[in-house]
């Protein structure tokens, strides 16, 4: 799926919501636990209940790896289901990978070929040859960690002056990478005003904003500083949607939470005339 | 396995060799490809042929993930085989993970509980709360990326003065993390002289040195600057050992390459009277 197609979907559906599938056996409704593949059963129900309200799904690999190869199989079934039933959704493997060149190439194969994700999140610490192997795939995208939404972001990403903050250096430097048109960036919503600085360096790239909802970011603030004239934003919510209820109505409850965000997004898009 | 036990094994066996199990279907001998689980069959043969010459094994997860859940199962079988047959070897999941706190906890569970690795490599970019969840596990270790051996290391890790290089800031800052006694560091061998600066900040921590062998680092240089009075080094070689031959004699050929490195290490330990 291309960025142009993603933008068209955002405009058509009036939503730039991404739903994080951080699926956790300890948190899914008890009645699902006796099914043959509870992680997939949960994901399928959430997807079926919310697909018209969002444009992207983002499973975080940690939640699947925690269950070993069984979890990995549930992840494979989830992406296969999305591809088959909802091919117009943008899919993100939130994997935060990155290794030396030949090894990053293996991760790229894992997520883009063995599975058919549209994009993968990548950590920038190892630099150019750890990122470029992911960028070689046509119509596939890398979402690079720039500014994350956790407290630890202040350990290295946001270092005090006089030097420019590391996350801004990451933005600047990675624009030189081969196929940089396939780069998007993670920018944490808990620091919405930083988006102003981000947009000065990457006015046209898509930004994936985690941390709206459970992590406490404000959608209005994010849009104020982050929207560009192609929208250019994917706003993710994981726990706030998928664990809205722990009972049999979990999918309907997820739909209600997703619909609230979609309505807010629709109003913002209308007001800003994008 | 504790660091004290690892050090005792290094002294007993006169080797601080770590063998990287970057197992690749395109590179293993053809006759293995028709077996039921070629990745595991290859690993088992390499391990059986080299276990007395090394103290650690390090599968890189990228090579397993590239084959999906099938690859993940081969990884599970490999770590189970190591635990069962060679429990005195230190095992490293070279996964380069790192995410916000609750998610890092899931990765920690994947590698320390679902599988029984002694340690995992972690990327520092997301800071404290992305690392500490891994450090909560008794007798388990984090090997943090400090200075990696690839070209891209110069994109961010080694930034020009006046500010201190990022990898040195990573070393300094992470010493304050909870349970920092369970932190080890990756320091690329292609820049052996940088080890002098590293040892000024972390004189006592174990360092995992990739990049000796196929990546071109020198063992003598690494030892000159990196050894401490507890040895404090694990030197890894992957491709240089496991792909020494692509024929039926691949395991014997791997043993010969591993033995050469073990002999050099033994001589260095003897000379330096550690």
CSV table of N, CA, C and O in Angstrom, one decimal, chain A residues 152-195:
chain,number,residue,atom,x,y,z
A,152,UNK,N,11.8,7.7,29.4
A,152,UNK,CA,13.2,7.4,29.0
A,152,UNK,C,13.6,8.2,27.7
A,152,UNK,O,14.8,8.3,27.5
A,153,UNK,N,12.7,8.8,27.0
A,153,UNK,CA,13.1,9.6,25.8
A,153,UNK,C,14.0,10.7,26.2
A,153,UNK,O,14.8,11.2,25.4
A,154,UNK,N,13.9,11.1,27.5
A,154,UNK,CA,14.7,12.2,28.0
A,154,UNK,C,16.2,11.8,28.3
A,154,UNK,O,17.0,12.6,28.5
A,155,UNK,N,16.4,10.5,28.3
A,155,UNK,CA,17.8,10.0,28.6
A,155,UNK,C,18.7,10.4,27.5
A,155,UNK,O,19.9,10.8,27.7
A,156,UNK,N,18.3,10.2,26.3
A,156,UNK,CA,19.2,10.4,25.1
A,156,UNK,C,18.6,11.2,24.0
A,156,UNK,O,19.3,12.1,23.4
A,157,UNK,N,17.3,11.0,23.7
A,157,UNK,CA,16.7,11.7,22.6
A,157,UNK,C,16.7,13.2,22.7
A,157,UNK,O,16.9,13.9,21.8
A,158,UNK,N,16.3,13.6,23.9
A,158,UNK,CA,16.2,15.0,24.2
A,158,UNK,C,17.3,15.4,25.1
A,158,UNK,O,17.2,15.4,26.4
A,159,UNK,N,18.5,15.7,24.6
A,159,UNK,CA,19.6,16.1,25.4
A,159,UNK,C,19.7,17.6,25.4
A,159,UNK,O,19.2,18.3,24.5
A,160,UNK,N,20.2,18.2,26.5
A,160,UNK,CA,20.2,19.6,26.7
A,160,UNK,C,21.1,20.3,25.7
A,160,UNK,O,22.0,19.7,25.1
A,161,UNK,N,20.8,21.6,25.4
A,161,UNK,CA,21.6,22.4,24.6
A,161,UNK,C,23.0,22.4,25.2
A,161,UNK,O,23.2,22.0,26.3
A,162,UNK,N,24.0,22.9,24.5
A,162,UNK,CA,24.0,23.6,23.3
A,162,UNK,C,23.8,22.8,22.0
A,162,UNK,O,23.4,23.3,21.0
A,163,UNK,N,24.1,21.5,22.1
A,163,UNK,CA,23.9,20.7,20.9
A,163,UNK,C,22.4,20.5,20.6
A,163,UNK,O,21.6,20.4,21.5
A,164,UNK,N,22.2,20.3,19.3
A,164,UNK,CA,20.8,20.0,18.9
A,164,UNK,C,20.4,18.7,19.5
A,164,UNK,O,21.2,17.7,19.5
A,165,UNK,N,19.1,18.6,19.9
A,165,UNK,CA,18.6,17.3,20.5
A,165,UNK,C,18.9,16.2,19.5
A,165,UNK,O,18.7,16.3,18.3
A,166,UNK,N,19.2,15.0,20.0
A,166,UNK,CA,19.5,13.8,19.2
A,166,UNK,C,18.3,13.5,18.2
A,166,UNK,O,18.6,13.1,17.1
A,167,UNK,N,17.1,13.6,18.7
A,167,UNK,CA,16.0,13.2,17.8
A,167,UNK,C,15.9,14.1,16.6
A,167,UNK,O,15.5,13.7,15.5
A,168,UNK,N,16.3,15.4,16.8
A,168,UNK,CA,16.3,16.3,15.6
A,168,UNK,C,17.4,15.9,14.7
A,168,UNK,O,17.3,16.0,13.4
A,169,UNK,N,18.6,15.5,15.2
A,169,UNK,CA,19.7,15.1,14.4
A,169,UNK,C,19.3,13.8,13.6
A,169,UNK,O,19.6,13.6,12.5
A,170,UNK,N,18.5,12.9,14.3
A,170,UNK,CA,18.0,11.7,13.6
A,170,UNK,C,17.1,12.1,12.4
A,170,UNK,O,17.3,11.5,11.3
A,171,UNK,N,16.2,13.0,12.6
A,171,UNK,CA,15.4,13.4,11.5
A,171,UNK,C,16.2,14.0,10.4
A,171,UNK,O,16.0,13.6,9.2
A,172,UNK,N,17.1,14.9,10.7
A,172,UNK,CA,17.9,15.5,9.7
A,172,UNK,C,18.8,14.6,8.9
A,172,UNK,O,18.8,14.5,7.7
A,173,UNK,N,19.5,13.7,9.6
A,173,UNK,CA,20.5,12.8,9.0
A,173,UNK,C,19.8,11.8,8.2
A,173,UNK,O,20.2,11.4,7.1
A,174,UNK,N,18.6,11.3,8.6
A,174,UNK,CA,18.0,10.2,7.9
A,174,UNK,C,17.3,10.7,6.6
A,174,UNK,O,17.0,9.8,5.7
A,175,UNK,N,17.1,12.0,6.5
A,175,UNK,CA,16.6,12.4,5.2
A,175,UNK,C,17.6,12.2,4.0
A,175,UNK,O,17.2,12.2,2.9
A,176,UNK,N,18.9,12.0,4.4
A,176,UNK,CA,19.9,11.7,3.4
A,176,UNK,C,19.9,10.2,3.0
A,176,UNK,O,20.6,9.8,2.1
A,177,UNK,N,19.2,9.3,3.7
A,177,UNK,CA,19.3,7.9,3.4
A,177,UNK,C,18.7,7.6,2.1
A,177,UNK,O,17.8,8.2,1.6
A,178,UNK,N,19.2,6.5,1.5
A,178,UNK,CA,18.7,6.0,0.2
A,178,UNK,C,17.2,5.7,0.4
A,178,UNK,O,16.8,5.1,1.4
A,179,UNK,N,16.3,6.1,-0.6
A,179,UNK,CA,14.9,5.8,-0.5
A,179,UNK,C,14.2,6.5,0.7
A,179,UNK,O,13.3,5.9,1.3
A,180,UNK,N,14.7,7.6,1.1
A,180,UNK,CA,14.2,8.3,2.3
A,180,UNK,C,12.7,8.7,2.1
A,180,UNK,O,12.0,9.0,3.1
A,181,UNK,N,12.2,8.6,0.9
A,181,UNK,CA,10.8,8.9,0.7
A,181,UNK,C,9.9,7.8,1.3
A,181,UNK,O,8.7,7.9,1.5
A,182,UNK,N,10.5,6.6,1.7
A,182,UNK,CA,9.8,5.6,2.4
A,182,UNK,C,9.9,5.6,3.9
A,182,UNK,O,9.6,4.7,4.6
A,183,UNK,N,10.5,6.7,4.4
A,183,UNK,CA,10.6,6.9,5.8
A,183,UNK,C,9.5,7.7,6.4
A,183,UNK,O,9.1,8.7,5.9
A,184,UNK,N,8.9,7.1,7.5
A,184,UNK,CA,8.0,7.9,8.3
A,184,UNK,C,8.7,7.9,9.7
A,184,UNK,O,9.7,7.3,9.9
A,185,UNK,N,8.1,8.7,10.7
A,185,UNK,CA,8.7,8.8,12.0
A,185,UNK,C,7.7,8.6,13.1
A,185,UNK,O,6.6,9.0,13.0
A,186,UNK,N,8.2,8.0,14.2
A,186,UNK,CA,7.4,7.9,15.4
A,186,UNK,C,7.7,9.2,16.2
A,186,UNK,O,8.9,9.5,16.5
A,187,UNK,N,6.7,9.9,16.6
A,187,UNK,CA,6.9,11.1,17.4
A,187,UNK,C,5.8,11.1,18.6
A,187,UNK,O,4.6,11.1,18.3
A,188,UNK,N,6.3,11.0,19.8
A,188,UNK,CA,5.4,10.8,20.9
A,188,UNK,C,4.5,11.9,21.2
A,188,UNK,O,4.9,13.1,21.2
A,189,UNK,N,3.2,11.6,21.4
A,189,UNK,CA,2.2,12.7,21.6
A,189,UNK,C,2.3,13.3,22.9
A,189,UNK,O,1.7,14.4,23.1
A,190,UNK,N,3.0,12.7,23.8
A,190,UNK,CA,3.1,13.4,25.2
A,190,UNK,C,3.9,14.7,25.1
A,190,UNK,O,3.9,15.4,26.1
A,191,UNK,N,4.5,14.9,24.0
A,191,UNK,CA,5.2,16.2,23.9
A,191,UNK,C,4.8,16.9,22.6
A,191,UNK,O,5.6,17.1,21.7
A,192,UNK,N,3.6,17.3,22.5
A,192,UNK,CA,3.0,17.8,21.3
A,192,UNK,C,3.7,19.0,20.7
A,192,UNK,O,3.9,19.1,19.5
A,193,UNK,N,4.2,19.8,21.6
A,193,UNK,CA,4.8,21.1,21.1
A,193,UNK,C,6.1,20.8,20.4
A,193,UNK,O,6.5,21.6,19.6
A,194,UNK,N,6.8,19.7,20.7
A,194,UNK,CA,8.0,19.3,20.0
A,194,UNK,C,7.7,19.0,18.5
A,194,UNK,O,8.6,19.1,17.7
A,195,UNK,N,6.4,18.8,18.2
A,195,UNK,CA,6.0,18.5,16.8
A,195,UNK,C,6.3,19.7,15.9
A,195,UNK,O,6.5,19.5,14.7
